[in-house]
Coordinates of C-alpha atoms in Angstrom, one line a residue:
M136 CA -31.2 -46.4 86.3
V137 CA -34.0 -44.2 86.2
S138 CA -33.0 -40.5 86.4
S139 CA -34.5 -38.5 89.6
N140 CA -36.2 -36.2 87.4
K141 CA -38.4 -38.9 85.7
K142 CA -38.9 -40.5 89.1
N143 CA -40.6 -37.3 90.5
H144 CA -43.1 -37.0 87.4
S145 CA -44.2 -40.8 87.5
G146 CA -46.7 -42.1 89.9
V147 CA -50.4 -41.1 91.1
K148 CA -51.3 -37.9 89.4
K149 CA -52.6 -35.1 91.6
P150 CA -56.2 -34.1 91.5
F151 CA -57.1 -30.5 90.7
R152 CA -58.3 -28.1 93.4
L153 CA -61.9 -26.5 93.3
E154 CA -60.3 -22.9 92.7
E155 CA -58.0 -24.4 90.1
I156 CA -61.2 -26.5 88.1
W157 CA -62.8 -22.8 88.3
R158 CA -59.6 -21.2 87.0
I159 CA -59.4 -23.6 84.0
R160 CA -63.3 -23.5 83.3
T161 CA -63.1 -19.8 82.9
R162 CA -60.5 -20.0 80.6
L163 CA -62.1 -22.6 78.6
E164 CA -65.4 -20.1 78.5
I165 CA -63.4 -17.1 77.4
E166 CA -61.9 -19.1 74.8
N167 CA -65.0 -20.5 73.6
S168 CA -63.4 -24.2 73.7
L169 CA -66.7 -25.9 73.7
M170 CA -65.6 -29.4 73.5
Q171 CA -63.0 -29.2 76.2
L172 CA -65.4 -27.5 78.5
A173 CA -67.9 -30.2 78.1
L174 CA -65.3 -32.9 78.3
L175 CA -63.5 -31.0 81.5
N176 CA -67.2 -30.8 83.0
L177 CA -68.0 -34.4 82.3
A178 CA -64.5 -36.0 83.4
I179 CA -65.2 -34.3 86.6
D180 CA -68.6 -35.4 87.3
S181 CA -68.4 -38.9 86.2
K182 CA -65.2 -39.5 87.6
L183 CA -64.4 -42.6 84.9
R184 CA -61.4 -43.7 83.7
A185 CA -60.4 -42.6 80.5
S186 CA -61.2 -45.9 78.8
D187 CA -64.8 -45.4 80.1
L188 CA -65.1 -41.7 79.5
L189 CA -63.6 -41.4 76.0
P190 CA -65.8 -44.2 74.3
L191 CA -69.3 -42.5 75.8
R192 CA -71.8 -41.8 72.9
V193 CA -74.5 -39.3 72.7
C194 CA -77.3 -41.8 73.4
D195 CA -75.5 -42.7 76.7
I196 CA -76.3 -39.2 78.2
L197 CA -79.2 -37.8 76.1
S198 CA -82.5 -39.4 74.9
Q199 CA -85.1 -37.4 72.7
E200 CA -83.0 -34.0 73.3
R201 CA -83.3 -34.6 77.2
M202 CA -80.0 -34.9 79.2
F203 CA -79.8 -37.7 81.9
A204 CA -79.4 -36.3 85.3
R205 CA -77.7 -39.7 86.2
V206 CA -76.1 -42.1 84.0
K207 CA -75.5 -46.0 84.7
L208 CA -72.4 -47.6 83.3
I209 CA -70.4 -50.8 83.3
Q210 CA -66.5 -50.0 83.8
Q211 CA -64.4 -51.8 81.3
E212 CA -61.6 -52.5 83.6
T213 CA -63.3 -54.1 86.6
D214 CA -66.9 -54.9 85.3
V215 CA -68.5 -53.2 88.0
K216 CA -71.5 -50.7 87.6
V217 CA -70.9 -47.4 88.8
Q218 CA -73.8 -44.5 88.5
F219 CA -72.6 -40.9 88.4
E220 CA -74.3 -37.4 88.0
V221 CA -74.5 -35.3 85.4
T222 CA -74.8 -31.7 87.1
A223 CA -76.8 -28.8 85.2
R224 CA -73.5 -27.1 84.7
T225 CA -72.3 -30.4 82.7
Q226 CA -75.6 -30.5 81.0
Q227 CA -75.8 -27.0 79.8
S228 CA -72.1 -27.5 78.2
L229 CA -72.8 -30.7 76.8
M230 CA -75.9 -29.7 75.3
K231 CA -74.2 -26.5 73.9
W232 CA -71.5 -28.8 72.6
I233 CA -73.6 -31.4 70.9
F234 CA -75.6 -28.8 69.2
V235 CA -72.6 -26.6 67.8
A236 CA -70.6 -30.0 66.6
D237 CA -74.0 -31.3 65.2
L238 CA -73.7 -34.5 67.0
K239 CA -76.1 -37.4 65.9
T240 CA -77.1 -39.8 69.0
S241 CA -75.1 -42.5 67.8
D242 CA -71.7 -40.1 67.6
Y243 CA -68.8 -40.5 70.1
L244 CA -69.5 -37.4 72.4
F245 CA -65.9 -36.5 71.7
P246 CA -65.4 -37.5 68.3
S247 CA -61.8 -37.6 66.9
L248 CA -60.8 -34.9 64.0
R249 CA -58.3 -37.1 62.4
R250 CA -59.9 -40.8 62.3
N251 CA -63.2 -41.2 61.3
E252 CA -65.7 -42.8 63.5
Q253 CA -63.6 -43.2 66.6
P254 CA -63.4 -41.0 69.8
I255 CA -60.4 -38.7 70.7
S256 CA -57.6 -40.7 71.8
Y257 CA -56.2 -41.2 75.2
S258 CA -52.8 -39.4 74.3
Y259 CA -55.0 -36.2 73.1
Y260 CA -57.2 -36.6 76.4
R261 CA -53.9 -36.7 78.1
S262 CA -52.6 -33.8 76.5
L263 CA -55.5 -31.6 77.2
V264 CA -55.7 -32.2 80.9
R265 CA -51.8 -31.6 80.9
S266 CA -52.4 -28.2 79.3
W267 CA -55.3 -27.0 81.2
A268 CA -52.8 -27.5 84.2
S269 CA -49.9 -25.7 82.2
N270 CA -52.3 -22.8 81.4
I271 CA -53.0 -21.7 85.2
G272 CA -49.6 -22.1 86.0
L273 CA -49.4 -25.6 87.4
D274 CA -46.6 -28.5 86.7
P275 CA -48.3 -30.2 83.8
N276 CA -46.3 -33.3 84.5
L277 CA -47.9 -33.9 87.9
Y278 CA -51.7 -33.9 86.1
G279 CA -52.9 -36.5 83.8
T280 CA -56.0 -38.3 83.1
H281 CA -56.4 -39.9 86.6
S282 CA -56.5 -36.3 87.6
M283 CA -60.0 -35.8 86.4
R284 CA -61.1 -39.2 88.3
R285 CA -59.8 -38.1 91.5
T286 CA -60.5 -34.4 91.4
K287 CA -64.2 -34.8 92.7
A288 CA -63.5 -37.9 94.6
T289 CA -61.2 -36.1 96.9
L290 CA -63.6 -33.1 97.3
V291 CA -66.3 -35.4 98.4
Y292 CA -63.9 -36.8 100.9
A293 CA -62.7 -33.9 102.1
K294 CA -66.0 -32.6 102.7
T295 CA -67.8 -35.8 104.3
K296 CA -64.8 -38.2 105.4
D297 CA -67.2 -41.0 104.0
I298 CA -64.9 -43.4 102.6
R299 CA -67.3 -45.8 101.9
A300 CA -69.5 -43.3 99.5
V301 CA -66.3 -42.3 97.6
Q302 CA -65.7 -46.4 97.2
L303 CA -69.2 -46.5 95.6
L304 CA -68.6 -43.4 93.2
L305 CA -65.1 -44.8 91.9
G306 CA -66.6 -48.0 91.5
H307 CA -63.9 -49.5 93.4
T308 CA -64.6 -53.5 95.0
R309 CA -62.7 -52.9 98.0
V310 CA -62.3 -50.0 100.4
D311 CA -58.8 -50.4 101.0
N312 CA -58.3 -49.8 96.9
T313 CA -60.1 -46.4 97.7
I314 CA -58.0 -45.7 100.7
R315 CA -54.7 -46.1 98.5
Y316 CA -56.3 -44.1 96.0
L317 CA -56.9 -41.2 97.7
G318 CA -53.7 -41.2 99.9
V319 CA -56.3 -41.0 102.6
E320 CA -53.9 -42.5 105.5
L321 CA -51.1 -40.3 105.0
E322 CA -53.2 -37.1 104.6
N323 CA -54.7 -37.8 107.9
V324 CA -51.6 -38.7 109.6
L325 CA -50.0 -35.4 108.2
I326 CA -53.0 -33.3 109.5
L327 CA -52.7 -34.9 113.0
S328 CA -49.1 -34.3 113.0
E329 CA -49.8 -30.5 112.1
S330 CA -52.0 -30.4 114.8
T331 CA -49.7 -31.4 117.5
D332 CA -48.0 -29.1 119.3
C333 CA -44.7 -30.3 121.1

């Protein structure tokens, strides 16, 4: 039998809200955590699963010391091509991290400190996301690597209500996957219900 405590913490992880992202960014900037700041920014911009984000190499986002504004990638899990933006803020944090870490074009963007020629692990990435949540007073059990994938997608949807755009950004093959992923139907029903005065 699954304990109620465990049941509450499993399942879909929450996206971060915009103000929470800014609080995390500010904290990482104050702490001068260049790698974590670059990882946070790229994870939000790319909306990639950990399996696609962590294996990225410097050459995937940079050529002749020039950062790409857009990157194309074939997702490992679905074999579907996606394209994502690298905003000016993310470019700046990545350039700073690459320079300070003295990364070569063939190096992983986020190399493991413990394992040679390997990127940081999924479990380490997950622990970072949970610590970001915890450090700003959120319940870390409600956040994980998919929180990073969902954050910008939910912000785009909230601003545009364009489910097709979000589907393309996430590289989903079916729109109903995107609807389920964002929890759109439930959210819309709750908003309608709240605004209905009986």
